[in-house]
Structure formats: structure tokens, C-alpha cells
PDB file of C-alpha atoms in Angstrom:
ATOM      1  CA  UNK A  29     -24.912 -37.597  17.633  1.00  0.00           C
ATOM      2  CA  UNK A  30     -21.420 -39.208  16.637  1.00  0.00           C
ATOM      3  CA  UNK A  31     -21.489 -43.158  15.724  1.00  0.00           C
ATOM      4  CA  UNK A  32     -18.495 -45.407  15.911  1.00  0.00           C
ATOM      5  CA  UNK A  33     -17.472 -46.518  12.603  1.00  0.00           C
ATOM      6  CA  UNK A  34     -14.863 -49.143  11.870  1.00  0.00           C
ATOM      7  CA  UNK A  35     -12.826 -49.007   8.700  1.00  0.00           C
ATOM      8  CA  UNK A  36     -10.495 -51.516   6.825  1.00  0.00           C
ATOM      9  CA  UNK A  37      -7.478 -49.497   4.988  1.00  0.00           C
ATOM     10  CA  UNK A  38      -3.815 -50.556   4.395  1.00  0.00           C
ATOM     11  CA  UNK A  39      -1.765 -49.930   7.821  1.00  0.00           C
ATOM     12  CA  UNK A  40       0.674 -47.580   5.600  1.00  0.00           C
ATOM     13  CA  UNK A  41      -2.197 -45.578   4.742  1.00  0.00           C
ATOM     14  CA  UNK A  42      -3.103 -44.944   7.963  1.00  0.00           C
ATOM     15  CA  UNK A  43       0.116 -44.435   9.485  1.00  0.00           C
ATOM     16  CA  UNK A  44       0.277 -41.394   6.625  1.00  0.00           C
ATOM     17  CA  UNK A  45      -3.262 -39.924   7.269  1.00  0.00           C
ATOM     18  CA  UNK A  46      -2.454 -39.860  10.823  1.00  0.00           C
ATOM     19  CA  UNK A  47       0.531 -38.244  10.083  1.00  0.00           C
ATOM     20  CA  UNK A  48      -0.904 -35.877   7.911  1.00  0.00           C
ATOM     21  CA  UNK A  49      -3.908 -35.095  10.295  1.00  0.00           C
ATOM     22  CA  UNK A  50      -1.351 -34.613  13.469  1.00  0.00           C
ATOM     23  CA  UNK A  51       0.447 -31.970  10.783  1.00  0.00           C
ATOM     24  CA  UNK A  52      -3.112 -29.837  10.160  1.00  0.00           C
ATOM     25  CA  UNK A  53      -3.806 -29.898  14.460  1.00  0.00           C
ATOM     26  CA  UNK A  54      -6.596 -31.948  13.683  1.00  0.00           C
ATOM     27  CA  UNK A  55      -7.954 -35.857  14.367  1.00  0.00           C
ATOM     28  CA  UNK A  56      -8.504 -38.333  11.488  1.00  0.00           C
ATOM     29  CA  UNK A  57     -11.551 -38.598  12.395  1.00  0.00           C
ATOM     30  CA  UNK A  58     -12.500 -35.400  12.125  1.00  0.00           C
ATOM     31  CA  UNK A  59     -10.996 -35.006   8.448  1.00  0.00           C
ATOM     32  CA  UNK A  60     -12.543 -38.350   7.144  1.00  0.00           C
ATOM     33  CA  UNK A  61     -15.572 -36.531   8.573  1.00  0.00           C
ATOM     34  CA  UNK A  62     -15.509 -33.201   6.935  1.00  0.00           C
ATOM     35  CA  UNK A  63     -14.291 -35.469   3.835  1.00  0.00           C
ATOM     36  CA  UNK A  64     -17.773 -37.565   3.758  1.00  0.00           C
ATOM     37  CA  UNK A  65     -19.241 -33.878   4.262  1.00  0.00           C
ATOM     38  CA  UNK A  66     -18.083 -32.395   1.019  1.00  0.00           C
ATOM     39  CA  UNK A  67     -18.732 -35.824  -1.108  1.00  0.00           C
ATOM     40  CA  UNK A  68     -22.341 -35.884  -0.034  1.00  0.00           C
ATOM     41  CA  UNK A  69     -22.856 -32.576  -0.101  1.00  0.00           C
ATOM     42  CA  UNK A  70     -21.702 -32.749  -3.883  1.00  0.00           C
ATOM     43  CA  UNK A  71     -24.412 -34.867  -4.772  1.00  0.00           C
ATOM     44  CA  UNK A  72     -26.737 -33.112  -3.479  1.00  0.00           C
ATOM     45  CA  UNK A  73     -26.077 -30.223  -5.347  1.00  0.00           C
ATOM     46  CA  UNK A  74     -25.669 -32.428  -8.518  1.00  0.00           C
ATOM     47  CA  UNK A  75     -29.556 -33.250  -7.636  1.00  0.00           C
ATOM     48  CA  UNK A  76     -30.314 -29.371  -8.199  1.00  0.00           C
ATOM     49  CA  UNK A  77     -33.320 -28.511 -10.868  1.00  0.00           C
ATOM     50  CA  UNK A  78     -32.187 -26.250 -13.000  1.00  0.00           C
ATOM     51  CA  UNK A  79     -34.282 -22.955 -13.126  1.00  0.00           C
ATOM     52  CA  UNK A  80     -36.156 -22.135 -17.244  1.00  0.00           C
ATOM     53  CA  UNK A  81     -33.759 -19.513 -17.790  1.00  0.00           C
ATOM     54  CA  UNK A  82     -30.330 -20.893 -16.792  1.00  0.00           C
ATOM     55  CA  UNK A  83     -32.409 -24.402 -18.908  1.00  0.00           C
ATOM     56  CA  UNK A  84     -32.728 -21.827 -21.857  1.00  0.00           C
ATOM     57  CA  UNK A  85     -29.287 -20.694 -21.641  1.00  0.00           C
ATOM     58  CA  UNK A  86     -27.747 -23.790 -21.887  1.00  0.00           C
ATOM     59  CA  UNK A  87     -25.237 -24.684 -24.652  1.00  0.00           C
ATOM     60  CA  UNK A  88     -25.758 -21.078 -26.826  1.00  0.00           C
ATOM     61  CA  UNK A  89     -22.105 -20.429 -26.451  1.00  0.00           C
ATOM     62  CA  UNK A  90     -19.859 -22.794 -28.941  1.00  0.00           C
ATOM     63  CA  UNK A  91     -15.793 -22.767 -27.634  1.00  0.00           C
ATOM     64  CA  UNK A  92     -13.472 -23.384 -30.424  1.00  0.00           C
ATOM     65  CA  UNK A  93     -12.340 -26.775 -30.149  1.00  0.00           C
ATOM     66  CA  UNK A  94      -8.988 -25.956 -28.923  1.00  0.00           C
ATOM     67  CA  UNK A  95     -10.286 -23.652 -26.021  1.00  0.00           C
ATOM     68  CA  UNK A  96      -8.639 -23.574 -22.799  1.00  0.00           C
ATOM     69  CA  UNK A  97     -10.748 -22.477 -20.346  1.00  0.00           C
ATOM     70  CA  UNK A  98      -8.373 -21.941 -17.452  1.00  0.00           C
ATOM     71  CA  UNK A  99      -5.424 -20.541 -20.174  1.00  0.00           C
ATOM     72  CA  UNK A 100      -7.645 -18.165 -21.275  1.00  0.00           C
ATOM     73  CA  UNK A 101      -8.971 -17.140 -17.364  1.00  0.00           C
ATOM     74  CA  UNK A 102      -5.527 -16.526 -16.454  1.00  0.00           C
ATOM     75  CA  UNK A 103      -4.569 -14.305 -19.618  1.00  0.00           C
ATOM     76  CA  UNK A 104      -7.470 -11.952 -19.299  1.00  0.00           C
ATOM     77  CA  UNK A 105      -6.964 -11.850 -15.564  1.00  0.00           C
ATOM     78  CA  UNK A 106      -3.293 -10.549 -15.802  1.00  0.00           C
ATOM     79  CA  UNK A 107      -4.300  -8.253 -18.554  1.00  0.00           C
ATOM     80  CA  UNK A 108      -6.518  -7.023 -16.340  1.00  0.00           C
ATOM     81  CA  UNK A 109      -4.515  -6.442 -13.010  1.00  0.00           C
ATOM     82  CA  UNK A 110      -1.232  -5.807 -14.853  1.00  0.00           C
TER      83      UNK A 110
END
């Protein structure tokens, strides 16, 4: 069941998002919507018990303090597909 729900944001803002939402073939609010979907469905998962292994696993590997995750994701992925 869809409820009304009034908003106050800056008339520029809204101007832009409608914009934006007329660009993407789709209604504001439908993408505030699917927006308010993804935020709550982060906390939920943030609310997820960890299982006794993952628990156990937890912090055994030390990165070097300069380590660049996504750097170093990106180098082994091109020597792999190159």
C-alpha cells in the first residue's frame, strides 16, 4: 500500500532531481523510493550475526600499512586477463 509523504527540500534541489529522474524514464518518487529501499536494507544487513567460523576468521590476515586494496585488485586482475 503506497502512503503520501510530504517532504521539505530546497526548490533547486528539486527542480534537479526532477530533472534527473525525467532523464532515467522514471518518477521521483519512485527513485526516493528505491533510495529508502537500499538505506534500510543496509542496516539490516549490518544487523547480521556473524556465523563461528567467519567470527574465527576474523582479523588473521595483517595488510601492510600502506596496502591498497583496490590498487592491488586491479593489478592482479590485469595480470590476469592480459
Amino acid at each position: 500500500m503506497n502512503t503520501k509523504l510530504t517532504l521539505t527540500i530546497e526548490q533547486s534541489i528539486i527542480e534537479k532531481a526532477k530533472k534527473y529522474a525525467s532523464g532515467k524514464g522514471r518518477s521521483l518518487s519512485d527513485i526516493i523510493e528505491n533510495y529508502l529501499k537500499i538505506i534500510t536494507k543496509e542496516e539490516q544487513a549490518k544487523e547480521v550475526e556473524l556465523t563461528p567460523i567467519v567470527k574465527s576468521l576474523k582479523g588473521t590476515f595483517k595488510e601492510p600499512i600502506n596496502f591498497d586494496y583496490k590498487t592491488e585488485l586491479s593489478k592482479r586482475l590485469a595480470e590476469k586477463h592480459l
